[in-house]
PDB file of C-alpha atoms and ligand atoms in Angstrom:
ATOM      1  CA  MET A   1      40.292  -5.490 -63.549  1.00 83.00           C
ATOM      2  CA  ASN A   2      42.912  -3.028 -64.684  1.00 91.00           C
ATOM      3  CA  ALA A   3      41.671  -0.831 -67.501  1.00 92.00           C
ATOM      4  CA  ASN A   4      43.171   1.810 -69.751  1.00 95.00           C
ATOM      5  CA  LEU A   5      41.842   5.321 -70.173  1.00 96.00           C
ATOM      6  CA  ASP A   6      40.362   4.622 -73.624  1.00 97.00           C
ATOM      7  CA  GLN A   7      38.157   1.906 -72.134  1.00 97.00           C
ATOM      8  CA  ILE A   8      36.984   4.178 -69.326  1.00 98.00           C
ATOM      9  CA  LYS A   9      36.374   7.029 -71.766  1.00 98.00           C
ATOM     10  CA  GLU A  10      34.238   4.766 -73.948  1.00 98.00           C
ATOM     11  CA  VAL A  11      32.066   3.649 -71.016  1.00 98.00           C
ATOM     12  CA  ILE A  12      31.542   7.270 -69.963  1.00 98.00           C
ATOM     13  CA  ASN A  13      30.811   8.423 -73.525  1.00 97.00           C
ATOM     14  CA  LYS A  14      28.112   5.762 -73.935  1.00 98.00           C
ATOM     15  CA  SER A  15      26.447   6.153 -70.537  1.00 98.00           C
ATOM     16  CA  ASN A  16      23.624   8.534 -69.761  1.00 98.00           C
ATOM     17  CA  ASN A  17      23.171   7.533 -66.142  1.00 98.00           C
ATOM     18  CA  ILE A  18      26.446   8.066 -64.302  1.00 98.00           C
ATOM     19  CA  VAL A  19      26.779   8.520 -60.550  1.00 98.00           C
ATOM     20  CA  PHE A  20      30.028   9.664 -58.945  1.00 98.00           C
ATOM     21  CA  PHE A  21      31.101   8.558 -55.478  1.00 98.00           C
ATOM     22  CA  GLY A  22      34.092  10.509 -54.185  1.00 98.00           C
ATOM     23  CA  GLY A  23      36.287  11.295 -51.233  1.00 98.00           C
ATOM     24  CA  ALA A  24      39.164  13.352 -49.925  1.00 96.00           C
ATOM     25  CA  GLY A  25      41.491  12.376 -52.796  1.00 97.00           C
ATOM     26  CA  LEU A  26      39.485  14.686 -55.026  1.00 98.00           C
ATOM     27  CA  GLY A  27      40.607  17.666 -52.956  1.00 98.00           C
ATOM     28  CA  THR A  28      44.361  16.981 -52.977  1.00 97.00           C
ATOM     29  CA  GLU A  29      44.909  18.594 -56.393  1.00 98.00           C
ATOM     30  CA  SER A  30      43.163  21.655 -54.930  1.00 98.00           C
ATOM     31  CA  ASN A  31      45.753  21.635 -52.120  1.00 96.00           C
ATOM     32  CA  ILE A  32      43.458  20.204 -49.454  1.00 95.00           C
ATOM     33  CA  PRO A  33      45.227  17.307 -47.722  1.00 92.00           C
ATOM     34  CA  ASP A  34      43.377  13.981 -47.515  1.00 91.00           C
ATOM     35  CA  PHE A  35      43.622  11.644 -44.519  1.00 86.00           C
ATOM     36  CA  ARG A  36      45.443   8.543 -45.669  1.00 81.00           C
ATOM     37  CA  SER A  37      47.938   9.545 -48.398  1.00 78.00           C
ATOM     38  CA  LYS A  38      51.615   9.765 -47.407  1.00 74.00           C
ATOM     39  CA  ASP A  39      51.298  13.530 -46.919  1.00 73.00           C
ATOM     40  CA  GLY A  40      47.759  13.238 -45.529  1.00 78.00           C
ATOM     41  CA  LEU A  41      46.607  14.321 -42.084  1.00 76.00           C
ATOM     42  CA  TYR A  42      47.044  10.840 -40.573  1.00 77.00           C
ATOM     43  CA  ASN A  43      50.762  11.038 -41.153  1.00 73.00           C
ATOM     44  CA  MET A  44      51.277  14.346 -39.354  1.00 72.00           C
ATOM     45  CA  GLU A  45      52.303  14.542 -35.741  1.00 68.00           C
ATOM     46  CA  TYR A  46      49.563  15.533 -33.287  1.00 73.00           C
ATOM     47  CA  ASP A  47      48.870  14.858 -29.638  1.00 79.00           C
ATOM     48  CA  TYR A  48      45.807  12.862 -30.717  1.00 86.00           C
ATOM     49  CA  PRO A  49      44.948  10.962 -33.919  1.00 85.00           C
ATOM     50  CA  PRO A  50      42.758  13.021 -36.302  1.00 86.00           C
ATOM     51  CA  GLU A  51      39.744  10.694 -36.058  1.00 87.00           C
ATOM     52  CA  GLN A  52      39.777  11.223 -32.294  1.00 93.00           C
ATOM     53  CA  ILE A  53      40.016  15.019 -32.626  1.00 93.00           C
ATOM     54  CA  LEU A  54      37.204  15.059 -35.192  1.00 95.00           C
ATOM     55  CA  SER A  55      34.862  13.043 -32.959  1.00 97.00           C
ATOM     56  CA  TYR A  56      31.807  14.389 -31.167  1.00 98.00           C
ATOM     57  CA  SER A  57      33.017  13.470 -27.673  1.00 98.00           C
ATOM     58  CA  PHE A  58      36.342  15.199 -28.323  1.00 97.00           C
ATOM     59  CA  PHE A  59      34.544  18.322 -29.586  1.00 98.00           C
ATOM     60  CA  ILE A  60      32.433  18.407 -26.410  1.00 97.00           C
ATOM     61  CA  ASN A  61      35.312  17.730 -24.002  1.00 97.00           C
ATOM     62  CA  ASN A  62      38.178  19.579 -25.757  1.00 96.00           C
ATOM     63  CA  PRO A  63      36.632  22.237 -28.011  1.00 97.00           C
ATOM     64  CA  LYS A  64      39.804  24.365 -27.897  1.00 95.00           C
ATOM     65  CA  GLU A  65      42.021  21.546 -29.215  1.00 94.00           C
ATOM     66  CA  PHE A  66      39.314  20.512 -31.703  1.00 96.00           C
ATOM     67  CA  TYR A  67      39.258  24.029 -33.161  1.00 96.00           C
ATOM     68  CA  ARG A  68      43.065  24.378 -33.192  1.00 93.00           C
ATOM     69  CA  PHE A  69      43.303  21.328 -35.455  1.00 92.00           C
ATOM     70  CA  TYR A  70      40.121  21.924 -37.434  1.00 95.00           C
ATOM     71  CA  LYS A  71      40.862  25.587 -38.247  1.00 95.00           C
ATOM     72  CA  ASN A  72      44.500  24.955 -39.230  1.00 92.00           C
ATOM     73  CA  LYS A  73      44.221  21.657 -41.045  1.00 91.00           C
ATOM     74  CA  CYS A  74      40.701  21.752 -42.481  1.00 94.00           C
ATOM     75  CA  LEU A  75      39.290  25.286 -42.734  1.00 96.00           C
ATOM     76  CA  LYS A  76      42.417  27.196 -43.800  1.00 95.00           C
ATOM     77  CA  PRO A  77      43.131  24.955 -46.813  1.00 95.00           C
ATOM     78  CA  MET A  78      39.422  24.811 -47.723  1.00 96.00           C
ATOM     79  CA  ILE A  79      38.285  28.413 -47.507  1.00 95.00           C
ATOM     80  CA  ASN A  80      40.028  29.699 -50.622  1.00 92.00           C
ATOM     81  CA  ALA A  81      40.483  26.419 -52.480  1.00 97.00           C
ATOM     82  CA  SER A  82      39.455  26.296 -56.134  1.00 98.00           C
ATOM     83  CA  PRO A  83      37.912  23.335 -57.911  1.00 98.00           C
ATOM     84  CA  ASN A  84      40.361  21.299 -60.005  1.00 98.00           C
ATOM     85  CA  TYR A  85      39.815  19.694 -63.406  1.00 98.00           C
ATOM     86  CA  ALA A  86      38.026  16.675 -61.921  1.00 98.00           C
ATOM     87  CA  HIS A  87      35.384  18.853 -60.248  1.00 98.00           C
ATOM     88  CA  LEU A  88      34.919  20.886 -63.453  1.00 98.00           C
ATOM     89  CA  ALA A  89      34.659  17.771 -65.650  1.00 98.00           C
ATOM     90  CA  LEU A  90      31.965  16.317 -63.376  1.00 98.00           C
ATOM     91  CA  CYS A  91      30.009  19.555 -63.612  1.00 98.00           C
ATOM     92  CA  GLU A  92      30.307  19.368 -67.410  1.00 98.00           C
ATOM     93  CA  LEU A  93      29.011  15.760 -67.444  1.00 98.00           C
ATOM     94  CA  GLU A  94      26.000  16.885 -65.384  1.00 98.00           C
ATOM     95  CA  LYS A  95      25.333  19.779 -67.799  1.00 98.00           C
ATOM     96  CA  ARG A  96      25.346  17.285 -70.698  1.00 98.00           C
ATOM     97  CA  GLY A  97      22.694  15.245 -68.865  1.00 98.00           C
ATOM     98  CA  LYS A  98      25.011  12.255 -68.404  1.00 98.00           C
ATOM     99  CA  LEU A  99      25.831  12.528 -64.701  1.00 98.00           C
ATOM    100  CA  LYS A 100      22.847  12.251 -62.359  1.00 98.00           C
ATOM    101  CA  ALA A 101      24.414  12.842 -58.942  1.00 98.00           C
ATOM    102  CA  ILE A 102      27.624  13.306 -57.000  1.00 98.00           C
ATOM    103  CA  VAL A 103      27.756  11.475 -53.682  1.00 98.00           C
ATOM    104  CA  THR A 104      30.670  12.856 -51.700  1.00 98.00           C
ATOM    105  CA  GLN A 105      32.306  12.223 -48.357  1.00 98.00           C
ATOM    106  CA  ASN A 106      34.014  15.610 -48.625  1.00 98.00           C
ATOM    107  CA  ILE A 107      33.173  18.643 -46.547  1.00 98.00           C
ATOM    108  CA  ASP A 108      34.925  21.205 -48.773  1.00 98.00           C
ATOM    109  CA  SER A 109      31.961  22.146 -51.038  1.00 97.00           C
ATOM    110  CA  LEU A 110      34.271  22.203 -54.085  1.00 98.00           C
ATOM    111  CA  HIS A 111      31.669  20.486 -56.286  1.00 98.00           C
ATOM    112  CA  GLN A 112      29.235  23.337 -55.653  1.00 98.00           C
ATOM    113  CA  LYS A 113      32.013  25.881 -56.307  1.00 98.00           C
ATOM    114  CA  ALA A 114      32.570  24.116 -59.657  1.00 98.00           C
ATOM    115  CA  GLY A 115      28.886  24.541 -60.479  1.00 98.00           C
ATOM    116  CA  SER A 116      27.514  21.033 -59.868  1.00 98.00           C
ATOM    117  CA  LYS A 117      23.851  21.018 -58.840  1.00 98.00           C
ATOM    118  CA  LYS A 118      23.045  17.551 -57.495  1.00 98.00           C
ATOM    119  CA  VAL A 119      25.612  17.071 -54.741  1.00 98.00           C
ATOM    120  CA  LEU A 120      24.852  14.758 -51.816  1.00 98.00           C
ATOM    121  CA  GLU A 121      27.211  15.571 -48.958  1.00 98.00           C
ATOM    122  CA  LEU A 122      27.256  12.488 -46.751  1.00 98.00           C
ATOM    123  CA  HIS A 123      29.432  14.178 -44.146  1.00 97.00           C
ATOM    124  CA  GLY A 124      27.968  17.681 -44.348  1.00 98.00           C
ATOM    125  CA  THR A 125      29.928  20.848 -45.105  1.00 98.00           C
ATOM    126  CA  SER A 126      32.413  23.088 -43.332  1.00 98.00           C
ATOM    127  CA  PHE A 127      30.819  26.088 -45.025  1.00 97.00           C
ATOM    128  CA  ASN A 128      27.755  26.018 -42.751  1.00 98.00           C
ATOM    129  CA  ASN A 129      27.952  26.298 -38.979  1.00 98.00           C
ATOM    130  CA  THR A 130      25.379  26.440 -36.203  1.00 98.00           C
ATOM    131  CA  CYS A 131      25.242  27.679 -32.607  1.00 98.00           C
ATOM    132  CA  THR A 132      24.729  24.630 -30.377  1.00 98.00           C
ATOM    133  CA  LYS A 133      22.557  26.708 -28.024  1.00 98.00           C
ATOM    134  CA  CYS A 134      20.255  28.974 -30.091  1.00 98.00           C
ATOM    135  CA  GLY A 135      20.637  27.499 -33.591  1.00 98.00           C
ATOM    136  CA  LYS A 136      21.890  30.721 -35.216  1.00 98.00           C
ATOM    137  CA  LYS A 137      23.762  30.106 -38.500  1.00 98.00           C
ATOM    138  CA  PHE A 138      27.357  31.160 -39.205  1.00 98.00           C
ATOM    139  CA  THR A 139      29.616  31.153 -42.265  1.00 98.00           C
ATOM    140  CA  ILE A 140      33.052  29.562 -42.567  1.00 97.00           C
ATOM    141  CA  GLU A 141      34.517  33.110 -42.452  1.00 96.00           C
ATOM    142  CA  ASP A 142      32.744  33.799 -39.140  1.00 97.00           C
ATOM    143  CA  VAL A 143      34.360  30.705 -37.638  1.00 97.00           C
ATOM    144  CA  LEU A 144      37.824  31.187 -39.109  1.00 95.00           C
ATOM    145  CA  ASN A 145      38.014  34.901 -38.308  1.00 93.00           C
ATOM    146  CA  ASP A 146      36.744  34.513 -34.739  1.00 93.00           C
ATOM    147  CA  LYS A 147      39.687  35.547 -32.566  1.00 91.00           C
ATOM    148  CA  ASN A 148      38.647  33.329 -29.644  1.00 92.00           C
ATOM    149  CA  ASP A 149      40.087  29.852 -29.265  1.00 94.00           C
ATOM    150  CA  ILE A 150      36.518  28.529 -29.417  1.00 97.00           C
ATOM    151  CA  PRO A 151      34.079  30.412 -31.708  1.00 97.00           C
ATOM    152  CA  LEU A 152      31.110  31.618 -29.685  1.00 96.00           C
ATOM    153  CA  CYS A 153      27.666  32.885 -30.652  1.00 97.00           C
ATOM    154  CA  THR A 154      26.366  36.204 -29.261  1.00 95.00           C
ATOM    155  CA  CYS A 155      24.118  34.088 -26.989  1.00 97.00           C
ATOM    156  CA  GLY A 156      27.238  32.461 -25.489  1.00 96.00           C
ATOM    157  CA  GLY A 157      26.721  29.061 -27.135  1.00 97.00           C
ATOM    158  CA  ILE A 158      29.577  27.217 -28.855  1.00 97.00           C
ATOM    159  CA  ILE A 159      29.403  27.228 -32.653  1.00 98.00           C
ATOM    160  CA  ARG A 160      29.803  23.858 -34.339  1.00 98.00           C
ATOM    161  CA  PRO A 161      30.405  23.017 -37.993  1.00 98.00           C
ATOM    162  CA  ASP A 162      27.561  21.297 -39.876  1.00 98.00           C
ATOM    163  CA  ILE A 163      29.780  18.287 -40.514  1.00 98.00           C
ATOM    164  CA  VAL A 164      29.176  14.735 -39.400  1.00 98.00           C
ATOM    165  CA  MET A 165      31.782  14.100 -36.727  1.00 98.00           C
ATOM    166  CA  TYR A 166      32.991  10.622 -35.874  1.00 96.00           C
ATOM    167  CA  GLU A 167      30.462   8.964 -33.495  1.00 97.00           C
ATOM    168  CA  GLU A 168      27.588  10.877 -35.134  1.00 98.00           C
ATOM    169  CA  GLY A 169      24.973   9.438 -37.475  1.00 97.00           C
ATOM    170  CA  LEU A 170      24.522  10.461 -41.101  1.00 98.00           C
ATOM    171  CA  ASN A 171      21.499  12.426 -42.297  1.00 98.00           C
ATOM    172  CA  ASN A 172      18.815   9.879 -43.269  1.00 98.00           C
ATOM    173  CA  GLN A 173      17.491  11.814 -46.221  1.00 98.00           C
ATOM    174  CA  VAL A 174      20.959  12.259 -47.729  1.00 98.00           C
ATOM    175  CA  VAL A 175      21.706   8.565 -47.183  1.00 98.00           C
ATOM    176  CA  ASN A 176      18.432   7.399 -48.765  1.00 98.00           C
ATOM    177  CA  GLU A 177      18.852   9.656 -51.771  1.00 98.00           C
ATOM    178  CA  SER A 178      22.475   8.551 -52.237  1.00 98.00           C
ATOM    179  CA  ILE A 179      21.527   4.871 -52.122  1.00 98.00           C
ATOM    180  CA  ASN A 180      18.689   5.496 -54.541  1.00 98.00           C
ATOM    181  CA  TYR A 181      20.968   7.155 -57.103  1.00 98.00           C
ATOM    182  CA  ILE A 182      23.674   4.512 -56.703  1.00 98.00           C
ATOM    183  CA  SER A 183      21.323   1.556 -56.976  1.00 98.00           C
ATOM    184  CA  ASN A 184      19.709   2.968 -60.146  1.00 98.00           C
ATOM    185  CA  ALA A 185      22.948   4.040 -61.852  1.00 98.00           C
ATOM    186  CA  LYS A 186      24.123   2.464 -65.095  1.00 98.00           C
ATOM    187  CA  THR A 187      27.690   3.571 -64.387  1.00 98.00           C
ATOM    188  CA  LEU A 188      29.272   4.242 -61.004  1.00 98.00           C
ATOM    189  CA  ILE A 189      32.606   6.057 -60.751  1.00 98.00           C
ATOM    190  CA  ILE A 190      34.422   5.676 -57.428  1.00 98.00           C
ATOM    191  CA  CYS A 191      37.256   8.176 -57.091  1.00 98.00           C
ATOM    192  CA  GLY A 192      39.652   9.613 -54.501  1.00 98.00           C
ATOM    193  CA  THR A 193      38.571   7.477 -51.583  1.00 97.00           C
ATOM    194  CA  SER A 194      40.247   4.749 -49.570  1.00 95.00           C
ATOM    195  CA  LEU A 195      36.789   3.140 -49.085  1.00 96.00           C
ATOM    196  CA  VAL A 196      37.450   2.485 -45.413  1.00 93.00           C
ATOM    197  CA  VAL A 197      35.240   5.098 -43.723  1.00 91.00           C
ATOM    198  CA  TYR A 198      31.927   3.488 -42.787  1.00 93.00           C
ATOM    199  CA  PRO A 199      29.022   3.551 -43.311  1.00 94.00           C
ATOM    200  CA  ALA A 200      29.752   5.786 -46.351  1.00 94.00           C
ATOM    201  CA  ALA A 201      32.004   3.222 -48.054  1.00 94.00           C
ATOM    202  CA  SER A 202      29.305   0.545 -47.829  1.00 96.00           C
ATOM    203  CA  PHE A 203      26.918   2.529 -50.038  1.00 97.00           C
ATOM    204  CA  VAL A 204      28.813   1.559 -53.211  1.00 97.00           C
ATOM    205  CA  ASN A 205      27.624  -2.013 -52.552  1.00 97.00           C
ATOM    206  CA  PHE A 206      24.134  -0.926 -53.633  1.00 98.00           C
ATOM    207  CA  TYR A 207      25.374  -0.589 -57.205  1.00 98.00           C
ATOM    208  CA  LYS A 208      23.896  -3.366 -59.372  1.00 97.00           C
ATOM    209  CA  GLY A 209      25.403  -2.721 -62.809  1.00 98.00           C
ATOM    210  CA  ASN A 210      28.543  -3.907 -64.578  1.00 98.00           C
ATOM    211  CA  GLU A 211      30.157  -0.542 -65.287  1.00 98.00           C
ATOM    212  CA  LEU A 212      31.885   0.034 -61.967  1.00 98.00           C
ATOM    213  CA  ILE A 213      34.909   2.298 -62.460  1.00 98.00           C
ATOM    214  CA  LEU A 214      37.631   3.092 -59.915  1.00 98.00           C
ATOM    215  CA  ILE A 215      39.967   6.053 -60.432  1.00 98.00           C
ATOM    216  CA  ASN A 216      42.264   6.294 -57.427  1.00 98.00           C
ATOM    217  CA  LYS A 217      45.901   7.060 -56.677  1.00 97.00           C
ATOM    218  CA  ASP A 218      46.404   4.051 -54.400  1.00 96.00           C
ATOM    219  CA  GLU A 219      44.845   0.603 -54.191  1.00 96.00           C
ATOM    220  CA  VAL A 220      41.523   0.115 -52.368  1.00 96.00           C
ATOM    221  CA  PRO A 221      40.094  -3.055 -50.788  1.00 95.00           C
ATOM    222  CA  HIS A 222      38.400  -5.578 -53.134  1.00 94.00           C
ATOM    223  CA  GLU A 223      39.573  -4.121 -56.429  1.00 96.00           C
ATOM    224  CA  GLU A 224      38.983  -7.597 -57.899  1.00 95.00           C
ATOM    225  CA  ASN A 225      35.230  -6.819 -57.830  1.00 94.00           C
ATOM    226  CA  ILE A 226      35.600  -3.605 -59.848  1.00 97.00           C
ATOM    227  CA  ASN A 227      35.063  -3.736 -63.632  1.00 98.00           C
ATOM    228  CA  TYR A 228      37.483  -0.928 -64.581  1.00 98.00           C
ATOM    229  CA  VAL A 229      40.398  -0.005 -62.299  1.00 98.00           C
ATOM    230  CA  TYR A 230      42.795   2.825 -63.068  1.00 98.00           C
ATOM    231  CA  HIS A 231      45.443   4.099 -60.652  1.00 98.00           C
ATOM    232  CA  GLY A 232      46.156   7.773 -61.187  1.00 98.00           C
ATOM    233  CA  LYS A 233      45.325  11.284 -60.076  1.00 98.00           C
ATOM    234  CA  ALA A 234      41.716  12.350 -60.554  1.00 98.00           C
ATOM    235  CA  GLY A 235      42.454  15.736 -62.155  1.00 98.00           C
ATOM    236  CA  GLU A 236      44.954  14.262 -64.614  1.00 98.00           C
ATOM    237  CA  VAL A 237      42.677  11.329 -65.479  1.00 98.00           C
ATOM    238  CA  PHE A 238      39.597  13.484 -66.082  1.00 98.00           C
ATOM    239  CA  LYS A 239      41.661  15.707 -68.388  1.00 98.00           C
ATOM    240  CA  GLU A 240      42.181  12.636 -70.584  1.00 97.00           C
ATOM    241  CA  ILE A 241      38.620  11.334 -70.503  1.00 96.00           C
ATOM    242  CA  VAL A 242      36.361  14.439 -70.462  1.00 97.00           C
ATOM    243  CA  GLU A 243      36.954  17.445 -72.698  1.00 96.00           C
ATOM    244  CA  ILE A 244      35.553  20.667 -71.359  1.00 93.00           C
TER     245      ILE A 244
HETATM  246  P1  NAD B   8      41.162   9.068 -47.419  1.00 83.79           P
HETATM  247  O1  NAD B   8      42.115  10.131 -47.014  1.00 83.79           O
HETATM  248  O2  NAD B   8      40.934   7.942 -46.503  1.00 83.79           O
HETATM  249  O3  NAD B   8      41.664   8.453 -48.796  1.00 83.79           O
HETATM  250  C1  NAD B   8      41.962   9.267 -49.882  1.00 83.79           C
HETATM  251  C2  NAD B   8      42.176   8.366 -51.093  1.00 83.79           C
HETATM  252  O4  NAD B   8      42.307   9.184 -52.226  1.00 83.79           O
HETATM  253  C3  NAD B   8      43.429   7.514 -50.993  1.00 83.79           C
HETATM  254  O5  NAD B   8      43.118   6.177 -51.383  1.00 83.79           O
HETATM  255  C4  NAD B   8      44.387   8.153 -52.015  1.00 83.79           C
HETATM  256  O6  NAD B   8      45.155   7.178 -52.700  1.00 83.79           O
HETATM  257  C5  NAD B   8      43.432   8.792 -52.980  1.00 83.79           C
HETATM  258  N1  NAD B   8      43.945  10.019 -53.611  1.00 83.79           N
HETATM  259  C6  NAD B   8      44.687  11.020 -53.065  1.00 83.79           C
HETATM  260  N2  NAD B   8      44.903  11.995 -53.961  1.00 83.79           N
HETATM  261  C7  NAD B   8      44.281  11.589 -55.106  1.00 83.79           C
HETATM  262  C8  NAD B   8      44.129  12.154 -56.397  1.00 83.79           C
HETATM  263  N3  NAD B   8      44.683  13.333 -56.721  1.00 83.79           N
HETATM  264  N4  NAD B   8      43.422  11.462 -57.321  1.00 83.79           N
HETATM  265  C9  NAD B   8      42.878  10.246 -57.039  1.00 83.79           C
HETATM  266  N5  NAD B   8      42.998   9.654 -55.837  1.00 83.79           N
HETATM  267  C10 NAD B   8      43.681  10.322 -54.889  1.00 83.79           C
HETATM  268  O7  NAD B   8      39.791   9.782 -47.839  1.00 83.79           O
HETATM  269  P2  NAD B   8      38.264   9.268 -47.737  1.00 83.79           P
HETATM  270  O8  NAD B   8      38.154   7.869 -48.204  1.00 83.79           O
HETATM  271  O9  NAD B   8      37.442  10.323 -48.354  1.00 83.79           O
HETATM  272  O10 NAD B   8      37.963   9.243 -46.171  1.00 83.79           O
HETATM  273  C11 NAD B   8      38.380  10.285 -45.342  1.00 83.79           C
HETATM  274  C12 NAD B   8      37.304  11.049 -44.610  1.00 83.79           C
HETATM  275  O11 NAD B   8      37.868  12.319 -44.351  1.00 83.79           O
HETATM  276  C13 NAD B   8      36.056  11.323 -45.358  1.00 83.79           C
HETATM  277  O12 NAD B   8      35.013  11.023 -44.516  1.00 83.79           O
HETATM  278  C14 NAD B   8      36.038  12.828 -45.630  1.00 83.79           C
HETATM  279  O13 NAD B   8      34.851  13.409 -45.124  1.00 83.79           O
HETATM  280  C15 NAD B   8      37.099  13.399 -44.751  1.00 83.79           C
HETATM  281  N6  NAD B   8      38.008  14.377 -45.406  1.00 83.79           N
HETATM  282  C16 NAD B   8      37.506  15.285 -46.272  1.00 83.79           C
HETATM  283  C17 NAD B   8      38.352  16.193 -46.889  1.00 83.79           C
HETATM  284  C18 NAD B   8      37.756  17.179 -47.867  1.00 83.79           C
HETATM  285  O14 NAD B   8      36.619  17.593 -47.687  1.00 83.79           O
HETATM  286  N7  NAD B   8      38.486  17.588 -48.905  1.00 83.79           N
HETATM  287  C19 NAD B   8      39.717  16.182 -46.616  1.00 83.79           C
HETATM  288  C20 NAD B   8      40.202  15.257 -45.691  1.00 83.79           C
HETATM  289  C21 NAD B   8      39.331  14.345 -45.102  1.00 83.79           C
END
């Protein structure tokens, strides 16, 4: 049901067990493009669709093309990005003891940059990277500043980001913890996600309460099942509902 910001603010003010479930839309006001907005990565011209480039088989078979896309379209916007008001407001809600966990599909680590402590990254993070041969760890700077087309470890192995690529499974512990927080939440805020990337999107179905809030720029599937729906930009909305 459509709601106004006063209604959403009241639910948040009264709740002491909020869980946040977010996606790429949270990064757009920090200048990181999402996938499915009009100016998102799916609407840019490439030789291959982004979900194909960001798949495990593509990484194995075409690492050079994978890294050309990934460095330019993911790492460069992410490396120096700053958290926006939505990230900061969520951190504030956690500090006040109201927000119990952030479950995110994002790989930009902006929640941690904002200061949030309990962040469950369903799809991993671009900020950690690992040699596929010897397991040595690398930073995002190591990968971005590597002058080779494909970043290589000193042992000769290819370095891969610690993100969950398409075709790969999610980390079981992160999944179980996310489901646990969502199923025990009094209030669940869904924000900045098209809710079409599975299995992540299915986790919101574990919510059992009647304070389900959606804050999203565009419509998502099955909005009729959501208690409070507001279409708007996350940063602007959080400015209205959470004072820092
Ligand atoms: P998506 O691109 O499919 O959908 C983004 C949604 O956010 C859209 O519905 C759009 O209307 C909404 N949106 C855009 N800007 C917004 C704003 N300022 N405020 C509120 N809503 C806004 O994103 P998704 O559902 O997260 O799925 C895409 C996948 O891509 C995820 O798995 C994620 O890992 C990955 N991804 C991550 C990043 C990142 O880490 N920042 C960026 C791009 C893609």
